[in-house]
mmCIF file of C-alpha atoms in Angstrom:
data_model
loop_
_atom_site.group_PDB
_atom_site.id
_atom_site.type_symbol
_atom_site.label_atom_id
_atom_site.label_comp_id
_atom_site.label_asym_id
_atom_site.label_seq_id
_atom_site.Cartn_x
_atom_site.Cartn_y
_atom_site.Cartn_z
ATOM 1 C CA MET A 4 10.443 -17.357 -15.982
ATOM 2 C CA LEU A 5 9.470 -18.200 -12.256
ATOM 3 C CA ASP A 6 12.870 -19.247 -10.976
ATOM 4 C CA TRP A 7 14.186 -16.232 -12.536
ATOM 5 C CA ILE A 8 11.865 -13.626 -10.704
ATOM 6 C CA ASN A 9 12.265 -15.642 -7.399
ATOM 7 C CA ILE A 10 16.110 -15.639 -7.808
ATOM 8 C CA ILE A 11 16.007 -11.675 -8.299
ATOM 9 C CA SER A 12 13.566 -11.703 -5.546
ATOM 10 C CA ALA A 13 15.792 -13.616 -3.043
ATOM 11 C CA TRP A 14 18.995 -11.080 -4.138
ATOM 12 C CA ALA A 15 17.513 -7.724 -4.664
ATOM 13 C CA VAL A 16 17.601 -6.777 -0.798
ATOM 14 C CA PRO A 17 21.105 -8.031 0.149
ATOM 15 C CA MET A 18 22.446 -6.873 -2.880
ATOM 16 C CA MET A 19 21.233 -3.263 -2.131
ATOM 17 C CA ILE A 20 22.111 -3.829 1.639
ATOM 18 C CA ALA A 21 25.587 -4.199 0.476
ATOM 19 C CA PHE A 22 25.999 -2.183 -2.832
ATOM 20 C CA ILE A 23 24.490 1.353 -1.215
ATOM 21 C CA PRO A 24 27.234 1.338 1.654
ATOM 22 C CA LEU A 25 30.033 0.283 -1.016
ATOM 23 C CA TYR A 26 29.039 3.010 -3.502
ATOM 24 C CA ALA A 27 28.884 5.712 -1.018
ATOM 25 C CA PHE A 28 32.331 4.904 0.514
ATOM 26 C CA MET A 29 33.697 5.065 -2.900
ATOM 27 C CA LYS A 30 31.660 8.519 -3.356
ATOM 28 C CA LYS A 31 33.858 9.761 -0.325
ATOM 29 C CA VAL A 32 30.575 9.600 1.875
ATOM 30 C CA PRO A 33 31.273 9.199 5.334
ATOM 31 C CA VAL A 34 28.910 6.056 5.623
ATOM 32 C CA TYR A 35 28.261 5.049 9.096
ATOM 33 C CA GLU A 36 27.463 8.572 9.980
ATOM 34 C CA SER A 37 25.769 8.906 7.117
ATOM 35 C CA PHE A 38 23.661 5.905 7.972
ATOM 36 C CA VAL A 39 22.800 6.890 11.679
ATOM 37 C CA ASP A 40 21.635 10.636 10.407
ATOM 38 C CA GLY A 41 18.974 9.131 8.160
ATOM 39 C CA ALA A 42 17.939 6.364 10.681
ATOM 40 C CA LYS A 43 17.066 9.079 13.550
ATOM 41 C CA ASP A 44 14.230 10.134 10.928
ATOM 42 C CA GLY A 45 13.059 6.603 10.706
ATOM 43 C CA PHE A 46 12.088 6.377 14.605
ATOM 44 C CA SER A 47 10.256 10.111 14.635
ATOM 45 C CA THR A 48 8.359 9.027 11.367
ATOM 46 C CA ALA A 49 7.150 5.775 12.815
ATOM 47 C CA ILE A 50 6.077 7.288 16.321
ATOM 48 C CA GLY A 51 4.357 9.685 14.337
ATOM 49 C CA ILE A 52 1.983 6.844 12.843
ATOM 50 C CA ILE A 53 0.728 5.791 15.801
ATOM 51 C CA PRO A 54 -2.211 8.088 16.427
ATOM 52 C CA HIS A 55 -3.205 7.620 12.968
ATOM 53 C CA LEU A 56 -3.198 4.119 12.949
ATOM 54 C CA VAL A 57 -4.427 3.137 16.412
ATOM 55 C CA GLY A 58 -7.751 5.503 15.402
ATOM 56 C CA MET A 59 -7.984 3.751 12.160
ATOM 57 C CA MET A 60 -7.866 0.236 13.926
ATOM 58 C CA VAL A 61 -9.921 0.944 16.598
ATOM 59 C CA ALA A 62 -12.827 1.792 13.610
ATOM 60 C CA ILE A 63 -11.952 -1.226 11.943
ATOM 61 C CA SER A 64 -11.738 -3.715 14.854
ATOM 62 C CA VAL A 65 -14.902 -2.365 16.506
ATOM 63 C CA PHE A 66 -17.002 -2.907 13.097
ATOM 64 C CA ARG A 67 -15.630 -6.301 12.601
ATOM 65 C CA ALA A 68 -16.102 -7.629 16.052
ATOM 66 C CA SER A 69 -19.887 -6.542 16.409
ATOM 67 C CA GLY A 70 -20.548 -8.831 13.462
ATOM 68 C CA ALA A 71 -21.305 -5.627 10.907
ATOM 69 C CA LEU A 72 -18.795 -7.146 8.729
ATOM 70 C CA GLU A 73 -20.601 -10.275 8.468
ATOM 71 C CA PHE A 74 -24.033 -8.996 7.755
ATOM 72 C CA PHE A 75 -22.879 -6.809 5.199
ATOM 73 C CA THR A 76 -21.119 -9.761 3.209
ATOM 74 C CA GLY A 77 -23.822 -12.090 3.726
ATOM 75 C CA TRP A 78 -26.355 -9.442 2.348
ATOM 76 C CA MET A 79 -24.427 -9.140 -0.882
ATOM 77 C CA GLY A 80 -24.310 -13.149 -1.143
ATOM 78 C CA PRO A 81 -27.609 -13.988 -3.071
ATOM 79 C CA LEU A 82 -26.280 -11.476 -5.754
ATOM 80 C CA LEU A 83 -22.966 -12.355 -6.262
ATOM 81 C CA LYS A 84 -24.413 -16.112 -6.654
ATOM 82 C CA MET A 85 -26.000 -14.508 -9.861
ATOM 83 C CA LEU A 86 -22.851 -13.339 -11.304
ATOM 84 C CA HIS A 87 -21.351 -16.843 -11.006
ATOM 85 C CA VAL A 88 -18.640 -15.365 -7.934
ATOM 86 C CA PRO A 89 -18.339 -18.146 -5.047
ATOM 87 C CA PRO A 90 -20.161 -16.562 -2.016
ATOM 88 C CA GLU A 91 -17.504 -17.626 0.170
ATOM 89 C CA VAL A 92 -14.883 -15.205 -1.257
ATOM 90 C CA MET A 93 -17.273 -12.289 -0.717
ATOM 91 C CA PRO A 94 -16.263 -11.233 2.603
ATOM 92 C CA LEU A 95 -12.438 -10.859 1.312
ATOM 93 C CA GLY A 96 -13.453 -8.236 -1.155
ATOM 94 C CA ILE A 97 -14.915 -6.063 1.865
ATOM 95 C CA LEU A 98 -12.062 -7.606 4.258
ATOM 96 C CA ARG A 99 -9.009 -6.584 1.656
ATOM 97 C CA PRO A 100 -9.266 -2.880 1.747
ATOM 98 C CA LEU A 101 -9.654 -2.733 5.440
ATOM 99 C CA THR A 102 -7.270 -5.119 7.179
ATOM 100 C CA GLY A 103 -4.166 -6.759 5.628
ATOM 101 C CA THR A 104 -3.763 -9.405 8.888
ATOM 102 C CA GLY A 105 -7.191 -10.005 8.896
ATOM 103 C CA SER A 106 -7.870 -10.676 5.537
ATOM 104 C CA LEU A 107 -5.035 -12.738 5.391
ATOM 105 C CA ALA A 108 -6.159 -15.017 8.186
ATOM 106 C CA PHE A 109 -9.401 -15.271 6.231
ATOM 107 C CA THR A 110 -7.653 -15.925 2.847
ATOM 108 C CA THR A 111 -5.370 -19.038 4.949
ATOM 109 C CA ASP A 112 -8.519 -20.165 6.261
ATOM 110 C CA LEU A 113 -10.479 -20.144 3.109
ATOM 111 C CA ILE A 114 -7.528 -22.041 1.615
ATOM 112 C CA LYS A 115 -7.472 -24.492 4.268
ATOM 113 C CA THR A 116 -11.109 -25.036 4.240
ATOM 114 C CA TYR A 117 -11.310 -25.664 0.484
ATOM 115 C CA GLY A 118 -7.961 -26.374 -0.742
ATOM 116 C CA PRO A 119 -5.201 -24.348 -2.444
ATOM 117 C CA ASP A 120 -5.935 -25.834 -5.749
ATOM 118 C CA SER A 121 -9.662 -25.437 -5.380
ATOM 119 C CA MET A 122 -11.372 -22.644 -7.361
ATOM 120 C CA ILE A 123 -11.877 -20.799 -3.852
ATOM 121 C CA GLY A 124 -8.366 -21.119 -2.952
ATOM 122 C CA ARG A 125 -7.351 -19.990 -6.057
ATOM 123 C CA ILE A 126 -9.364 -16.869 -6.027
ATOM 124 C CA ALA A 127 -8.950 -16.114 -2.347
ATOM 125 C CA SER A 128 -4.954 -16.284 -3.149
ATOM 126 C CA THR A 129 -5.279 -14.017 -6.223
ATOM 127 C CA VAL A 130 -7.507 -11.212 -4.487
ATOM 128 C CA GLN A 131 -5.148 -11.517 -1.344
ATOM 129 C CA GLY A 132 -1.745 -11.248 -3.818
ATOM 130 C CA SER A 133 -3.391 -8.427 -5.957
ATOM 131 C CA THR A 134 -4.636 -5.528 -4.232
ATOM 132 C CA ASP A 135 -3.177 -3.943 -1.069
ATOM 133 C CA THR A 136 -4.830 -2.614 2.007
ATOM 134 C CA THR A 137 -6.020 0.951 0.859
ATOM 135 C CA LEU A 138 -6.841 2.269 4.544
ATOM 136 C CA TYR A 139 -3.493 1.290 6.124
ATOM 137 C CA VAL A 140 -1.711 1.888 3.103
ATOM 138 C CA LEU A 141 -3.716 5.959 3.247
ATOM 139 C CA THR A 142 -2.879 6.015 6.967
ATOM 140 C CA VAL A 143 0.283 5.502 6.747
ATOM 141 C CA TYR A 144 1.565 7.333 4.010
ATOM 142 C CA PHE A 145 -0.704 10.507 4.828
ATOM 143 C CA GLY A 146 -0.163 9.916 8.607
ATOM 144 C CA ALA A 147 3.720 10.116 7.866
ATOM 145 C CA ILE A 148 3.512 13.710 6.598
ATOM 146 C CA GLY A 149 0.480 15.029 8.288
ATOM 147 C CA ILE A 150 -1.922 15.419 5.210
ATOM 148 C CA ARG A 151 -5.751 15.935 6.791
ATOM 149 C CA ASN A 152 -7.458 16.355 3.553
ATOM 150 C CA GLY A 153 -6.518 13.319 1.244
ATOM 151 C CA ARG A 154 -8.509 14.689 -1.750
ATOM 152 C CA TYR A 155 -10.247 11.727 -3.484
ATOM 153 C CA ALA A 156 -6.944 9.601 -2.918
ATOM 154 C CA LEU A 157 -9.283 7.113 -1.276
ATOM 155 C CA LYS A 158 -12.084 7.288 -3.784
ATOM 156 C CA VAL A 159 -9.524 5.817 -6.195
ATOM 157 C CA GLY A 160 -7.941 3.342 -3.687
ATOM 158 C CA LEU A 161 -11.467 1.890 -3.115
ATOM 159 C CA PHE A 162 -12.327 2.132 -6.694
ATOM 160 C CA SER A 163 -9.251 0.038 -7.815
ATOM 161 C CA ASP A 164 -9.616 -2.252 -4.753
ATOM 162 C CA ALA A 165 -13.311 -3.493 -6.303
ATOM 163 C CA VAL A 166 -11.893 -3.393 -9.998
ATOM 164 C CA GLY A 167 -8.948 -5.587 -8.409
ATOM 165 C CA PHE A 168 -11.790 -8.119 -6.637
ATOM 166 C CA VAL A 169 -13.964 -8.214 -9.852
ATOM 167 C CA ALA A 170 -10.703 -8.686 -12.052
ATOM 168 C CA ALA A 171 -9.455 -11.526 -9.888
ATOM 169 C CA ILE A 172 -12.124 -13.555 -10.292
ATOM 170 C CA ALA A 173 -12.911 -13.116 -13.988
ATOM 171 C CA VAL A 174 -9.172 -13.855 -14.424
ATOM 172 C CA CYS A 175 -9.478 -17.121 -12.080
ATOM 173 C CA LEU A 176 -12.237 -18.372 -14.011
ATOM 174 C CA LEU A 177 -10.937 -17.644 -17.026
ATOM 175 C CA ILE A 178 -7.788 -19.277 -16.507
ATOM 176 C CA PHE A 179 -8.793 -22.077 -14.157
ATOM 177 C CA GLY A 180 -12.328 -22.749 -14.939
ATOM 178 C CA MET B 21 -14.385 10.932 3.035
ATOM 179 C CA VAL B 22 -12.163 9.040 5.613
ATOM 180 C CA ASN B 23 -13.821 11.172 8.464
ATOM 181 C CA LYS B 24 -17.321 9.762 7.245
ATOM 182 C CA ILE B 25 -15.781 6.070 7.007
ATOM 183 C CA TRP B 26 -14.084 5.944 10.378
ATOM 184 C CA LEU B 27 -17.237 7.645 12.019
ATOM 185 C CA GLY B 28 -19.445 4.724 10.030
ATOM 186 C CA LEU B 29 -17.089 2.261 10.991
ATOM 187 C CA ILE B 30 -17.657 3.026 14.790
ATOM 188 C CA ILE B 31 -21.347 4.089 14.517
ATOM 189 C CA ILE B 32 -22.333 0.837 12.582
ATOM 190 C CA GLY B 33 -20.389 -1.451 14.781
ATOM 191 C CA PHE B 34 -21.813 0.121 18.120
ATOM 192 C CA ALA B 35 -25.366 -0.678 16.273
ATOM 193 C CA PHE B 36 -24.639 -4.028 15.739
ATOM 194 C CA ALA B 37 -23.183 -4.814 19.085
ATOM 195 C CA ALA B 38 -26.228 -2.584 20.554
ATOM 196 C CA VAL B 39 -28.800 -4.794 18.773
ATOM 197 C CA LYS B 40 -26.895 -8.041 19.853
ATOM 198 C CA GLY B 41 -27.206 -7.341 23.102
ATOM 199 C CA ASP B 42 -23.414 -7.737 23.584
ATOM 200 C CA ILE B 43 -22.293 -3.937 23.977
ATOM 201 C CA ASN B 44 -19.373 -5.081 26.007
ATOM 202 C CA LEU B 45 -17.901 -6.049 22.572
ATOM 203 C CA VAL B 46 -17.114 -2.622 21.639
ATOM 204 C CA THR B 47 -15.043 -1.868 24.611
ATOM 205 C CA GLN B 48 -13.191 -4.837 23.977
ATOM 206 C CA ALA B 49 -12.602 -4.589 20.239
ATOM 207 C CA ALA B 50 -11.793 -0.911 20.756
ATOM 208 C CA PHE B 51 -9.109 -1.421 23.161
ATOM 209 C CA GLU B 52 -7.919 -4.731 20.919
ATOM 210 C CA GLY B 53 -7.842 -2.663 17.748
ATOM 211 C CA ALA B 54 -5.773 0.632 19.793
ATOM 212 C CA ALA B 55 -3.231 -2.282 20.822
ATOM 213 C CA THR B 56 -3.182 -3.803 17.084
ATOM 214 C CA GLY B 57 -2.025 -0.172 15.863
ATOM 215 C CA VAL B 58 0.626 0.375 18.731
ATOM 216 C CA THR B 59 2.059 -3.274 17.994
ATOM 217 C CA VAL B 60 2.020 -2.444 13.765
ATOM 218 C CA CYS B 61 3.743 0.980 14.354
ATOM 219 C CA PHE B 62 6.738 -0.689 16.589
ATOM 220 C CA GLY B 63 6.977 -3.383 14.196
ATOM 221 C CA LEU B 64 7.560 -0.271 11.447
ATOM 222 C CA ILE B 65 10.289 1.253 13.978
ATOM 223 C CA SER B 66 13.091 -1.405 13.016
ATOM 224 C CA VAL B 67 12.222 -1.322 9.222
ATOM 225 C CA LEU B 68 11.955 2.723 9.045
ATOM 226 C CA VAL B 69 14.625 3.328 11.040
ATOM 227 C CA PHE B 70 17.030 0.613 8.564
ATOM 228 C CA TRP B 71 15.684 1.749 5.222
ATOM 229 C CA MET B 72 15.638 5.509 6.144
ATOM 230 C CA GLY B 73 19.579 5.395 7.249
ATOM 231 C CA MET B 74 20.113 2.845 3.778
ATOM 232 C CA MET B 75 18.246 5.713 1.760
ATOM 233 C CA ARG B 76 20.087 8.808 3.558
ATOM 234 C CA MET B 77 23.492 7.052 2.522
ATOM 235 C CA ALA B 78 22.193 6.464 -1.050
ATOM 236 C CA GLU B 79 21.146 10.255 -1.173
ATOM 237 C CA ASP B 80 24.466 11.599 0.008
ATOM 238 C CA ALA B 81 25.803 9.362 -2.322
ATOM 239 C CA GLY B 82 24.048 10.798 -5.418
ATOM 240 C CA LEU B 83 22.633 7.618 -6.093
ATOM 241 C CA VAL B 84 18.404 8.464 -5.592
ATOM 242 C CA LYS B 85 19.576 11.298 -8.405
ATOM 243 C CA ALA B 86 21.021 9.008 -10.669
ATOM 244 C CA ILE B 87 18.172 6.672 -10.657
ATOM 245 C CA SER B 88 15.879 9.400 -11.252
ATOM 246 C CA LYS B 89 17.761 10.669 -14.497
ATOM 247 C CA LEU B 90 18.019 7.015 -15.506
ATOM 248 C CA LEU B 91 14.426 6.116 -15.270
ATOM 249 C CA GLY B 92 12.853 9.535 -15.133
ATOM 250 C CA PRO B 93 10.724 9.254 -18.177
ATOM 251 C CA VAL B 94 8.538 6.422 -16.933
ATOM 252 C CA VAL B 95 7.347 8.961 -13.839
ATOM 253 C CA THR B 96 7.430 12.079 -15.506
ATOM 254 C CA TYR B 97 4.377 10.695 -17.371
ATOM 255 C CA LEU B 98 2.698 9.492 -14.326
ATOM 256 C CA PHE B 99 3.919 12.617 -11.904
ATOM 257 C CA PRO B 100 3.812 15.323 -14.529
ATOM 258 C CA ASP B 101 4.176 18.083 -11.866
ATOM 259 C CA VAL B 102 7.183 17.130 -10.123
ATOM 260 C CA PRO B 103 10.223 18.663 -11.433
ATOM 261 C CA LYS B 104 12.685 15.926 -13.080
ATOM 262 C CA ASN B 105 15.653 16.173 -11.202
ATOM 263 C CA HIS B 106 13.992 16.286 -7.849
ATOM 264 C CA PRO B 107 14.790 13.893 -5.448
ATOM 265 C CA ALA B 108 11.175 12.644 -5.100
ATOM 266 C CA MET B 109 11.562 10.874 -8.301
ATOM 267 C CA GLY B 110 13.735 8.692 -6.924
ATOM 268 C CA TYR B 111 12.168 7.700 -4.128
ATOM 269 C CA ILE B 112 9.054 7.243 -5.876
ATOM 270 C CA LEU B 113 10.981 4.540 -8.549
ATOM 271 C CA SER B 114 12.375 2.603 -5.664
ATOM 272 C CA ASN B 115 9.191 2.192 -4.103
ATOM 273 C CA MET B 116 7.450 1.104 -7.309
ATOM 274 C CA SER B 117 10.346 -1.347 -7.985
ATOM 275 C CA ALA B 118 10.106 -2.727 -4.667
ATOM 276 C CA ASN B 119 6.297 -3.096 -4.694
ATOM 277 C CA LEU B 120 6.847 -4.925 -8.119
ATOM 278 C CA LEU B 121 9.324 -7.496 -6.271
ATOM 279 C CA GLY B 122 6.936 -7.734 -3.284
ATOM 280 C CA LEU B 123 9.566 -6.417 -1.065
ATOM 281 C CA GLY B 124 6.657 -5.205 0.798
ATOM 282 C CA ASN B 125 8.589 -4.109 4.055
ATOM 283 C CA ALA B 126 11.235 -2.147 2.043
ATOM 284 C CA ALA B 127 8.590 -0.517 -0.020
ATOM 285 C CA THR B 128 6.641 1.447 2.771
ATOM 286 C CA PRO B 129 10.103 3.435 3.891
ATOM 287 C CA MET B 130 10.610 3.887 0.293
ATOM 288 C CA GLY B 131 7.048 5.326 -0.319
ATOM 289 C CA ILE B 132 7.120 7.510 3.272
ATOM 290 C CA LYS B 133 10.402 8.843 1.888
ATOM 291 C CA ALA B 134 8.842 9.945 -1.430
ATOM 292 C CA MET B 135 6.017 11.406 0.302
ATOM 293 C CA GLN B 136 8.449 13.652 2.664
ATOM 294 C CA GLU B 137 9.909 14.929 -0.610
ATOM 295 C CA LEU B 138 6.565 15.426 -2.478
ATOM 296 C CA GLN B 139 5.535 17.332 0.632
ATOM 297 C CA GLU B 140 8.518 19.569 0.200
ATOM 298 C CA LEU B 141 6.730 20.889 -2.998
ATOM 299 C CA ASN B 142 3.384 20.925 -1.928
ATOM 300 C CA PRO B 143 1.873 24.649 -1.167
ATOM 301 C CA ASP B 144 -0.745 23.287 1.156
ATOM 302 C CA LYS B 145 0.915 21.077 4.082
ATOM 303 C CA GLU B 146 -2.756 19.735 5.182
ATOM 304 C CA THR B 147 -3.821 18.623 2.049
ATOM 305 C CA ALA B 148 -3.003 16.074 -0.342
ATOM 306 C CA SER B 149 -0.997 17.399 -3.598
ATOM 307 C CA ALA B 150 -2.194 15.315 -7.040
ATOM 308 C CA ALA B 151 1.106 13.646 -6.703
ATOM 309 C CA MET B 152 0.794 12.476 -3.558
ATOM 310 C CA CYS B 153 -3.090 11.050 -5.029
ATOM 311 C CA THR B 154 -1.179 9.458 -7.777
ATOM 312 C CA LEU B 155 1.467 8.031 -5.738
ATOM 313 C CA LEU B 156 -0.994 6.505 -3.376
ATOM 314 C CA ALA B 157 -3.335 4.899 -5.946
ATOM 315 C CA LEU B 158 0.049 3.304 -7.386
ATOM 316 C CA ASN B 159 0.386 1.762 -4.074
ATOM 317 C CA THR B 160 -2.914 0.607 -3.324
ATOM 318 C CA ALA B 161 -3.131 -1.189 -6.320
ATOM 319 C CA SER B 162 0.362 -1.947 -6.747
ATOM 320 C CA ILE B 163 1.260 -4.479 -9.812
ATOM 321 C CA THR B 164 2.845 -7.502 -8.204
ATOM 322 C CA LEU B 165 4.993 -10.090 -9.725
ATOM 323 C CA ILE B 166 5.668 -12.113 -6.884
ATOM 324 C CA PRO B 167 2.891 -12.859 -3.899
ATOM 325 C CA THR B 168 5.667 -14.618 -1.888
ATOM 326 C CA THR B 169 3.634 -14.844 1.211
ATOM 327 C CA LEU B 170 0.224 -16.250 -0.749
ATOM 328 C CA ILE B 171 2.891 -18.874 -2.452
ATOM 329 C CA ALA B 172 4.349 -20.179 0.922
ATOM 330 C CA ILE B 173 0.632 -20.335 2.502
ATOM 331 C CA ARG B 174 -0.249 -22.647 -0.644
ATOM 332 C CA LEU B 175 2.513 -24.514 -0.527
ATOM 333 C CA ASN B 176 2.009 -25.313 3.359
ATOM 334 C CA PHE B 177 -1.759 -26.653 2.778
ATOM 335 C CA GLY B 178 -0.177 -28.820 0.029
ATOM 336 C CA SER B 179 -0.729 -27.078 -3.041
ATOM 337 C CA ALA B 180 0.158 -29.053 -6.412
ATOM 338 C CA ASN B 181 1.463 -26.242 -8.079
ATOM 339 C CA ALA B 182 1.371 -23.409 -5.630
ATOM 340 C CA ALA B 183 3.230 -20.747 -7.980
ATOM 341 C CA ASP B 184 0.357 -21.048 -10.468
ATOM 342 C CA ILE B 185 -1.541 -17.854 -9.090
ATOM 343 C CA VAL B 186 1.604 -15.707 -10.211
ATOM 344 C CA GLY B 187 -0.211 -15.399 -13.917
ATOM 345 C CA SER B 188 -3.498 -14.830 -12.526
ATOM 346 C CA THR B 189 -2.127 -12.242 -9.832
ATOM 347 C CA LEU B 190 -0.105 -10.331 -12.273
ATOM 348 C CA LEU B 191 -2.940 -9.866 -14.932
ATOM 349 C CA ALA B 192 -5.487 -8.593 -11.849
ATOM 350 C CA THR B 193 -2.894 -6.237 -10.570
ATOM 351 C CA ALA B 194 -2.234 -4.869 -13.807
ATOM 352 C CA ILE B 195 -5.987 -4.365 -14.384
ATOM 353 C CA ALA B 196 -6.473 -2.611 -10.672
ATOM 354 C CA THR B 197 -3.497 -0.357 -11.428
ATOM 355 C CA ALA B 198 -4.702 0.652 -14.851
ATOM 356 C CA ALA B 199 -8.000 1.154 -13.315
ATOM 357 C CA ALA B 200 -6.452 3.242 -10.598
ATOM 358 C CA ILE B 201 -4.288 5.173 -12.658
ATOM 359 C CA ALA B 202 -7.257 5.831 -15.094
ATOM 360 C CA ALA B 203 -9.353 7.389 -11.991
ATOM 361 C CA ASP B 204 -6.685 9.067 -10.535
ATOM 362 C CA ARG B 205 -6.423 10.894 -14.030
ATOM 363 C CA TRP B 206 -10.102 11.705 -13.932
ATOM 364 C CA TYR B 207 -10.025 13.249 -10.389
ATOM 365 C CA ARG B 208 -6.885 15.097 -11.257
ATOM 366 C CA HIS B 209 -8.287 16.658 -14.039
ATOM 367 C CA ARG B 210 -11.824 17.394 -12.372
ATOM 368 C CA THR B 211 -10.086 18.587 -9.143
ATOM 369 C CA PHE B 212 -6.857 20.747 -10.512
ATOM 370 C CA ARG B 213 -8.495 22.079 -13.899
ATOM 371 C CA ARG B 214 -8.930 25.581 -12.612
ATOM 372 C CA THR B 215 -5.945 25.897 -10.907
ATOM 373 C CA PRO B 216 -3.277 23.654 -11.768
ATOM 374 C CA ASN B 217 -0.290 22.937 -9.651
ATOM 375 C CA PRO B 218 2.115 25.603 -10.293
ATOM 376 C CA PRO B 219 5.782 24.101 -11.214
ATOM 377 C CA ALA B 220 7.894 24.259 -8.055
ATOM 378 C CA PRO B 221 9.903 27.074 -7.525
ATOM 379 C CA ALA B 222 13.708 26.310 -8.142
ATOM 380 C CA SER B 223 14.384 27.125 -4.497
ATOM 381 C CA ALA B 224 11.960 24.008 -3.581
ATOM 382 C CA ILE B 225 14.490 21.892 -6.212
ATOM 383 C CA THR B 226 17.724 22.086 -4.264
ATOM 384 C CA MET B 227 18.168 19.810 -1.765
ATOM 385 C CA LYS B 228 17.943 21.420 1.823
ATOM 386 C CA ARG B 229 20.932 19.239 3.264
#
């Protein structure tokens, strides 16, 4: 099963890179011009995201560097101990929706400290792999099209992050416990 | 809500640094964060330029439309207010499959492209439409088949069976995705009950190009 999945994931992108131009060529599309024409949009889209991402990164960076993040995660520790959640993984729950690179660094550190096959290592890996960086996704997607009012999108994202975090811990305790 | 979270992060950070007596942290962290933001965007340039070029070819060749026709029924349930053969459908589907395969850097341009197509249907260009919120919900919780990066990290630190987190990750993401879809549906009904999104006028369906 796993081999099968690995093969698909290794071949998916190369297949697309070969198939799309070939198919387009057979459909009599001027492939190179079409590519360049579309690619132009990519540049302006990326540039358009800069203000949104800089704004968000500044806020997250200040929040983290000041020690506020540590304070809130430490404060929640005792409550989690009651629920059999290893307190070591707690910061990840808060870090994950805020910063992808930050939480990846934290996960790597947990894996290094406690070992990849420890319960903490497995929970951290599952949490890191199972939700996306909500604030980043929101900033990039809405930033790219100039949406100012995201309605309930952030609430839904954060809610699913919380569910994903709890689910990851429960599933790991169940499977590897 | 983004406004409040953003302000909250900065003010709380400021307060903690002030109490700590190291107010320089704020200045330093702010500029570091700004630099990170720009670096991430510049990293996105190559990926976005490449994939958007590929996708324009796919669109010109009629591939995007073909995909949305083929797999339409799956997304029609999740995106009831997007017209069946609208190009947005094709991009939503490619975004979902790229996420499923863990092709993170291919999924983002496709998601952005889908958002741009949805924006064409959006009557209020500054406010997210219901379909945009659903697409975002799917992306924040994205079902993952293979968490490639994590398997690599675990291997690096000598895991006996680095891939044994595939099952737990798949299960946890499935639960998170179900929760996201349910919450999205709930808010969608609450927000749009009185003024449901009217079906897009036929003119919006014909492509610009």
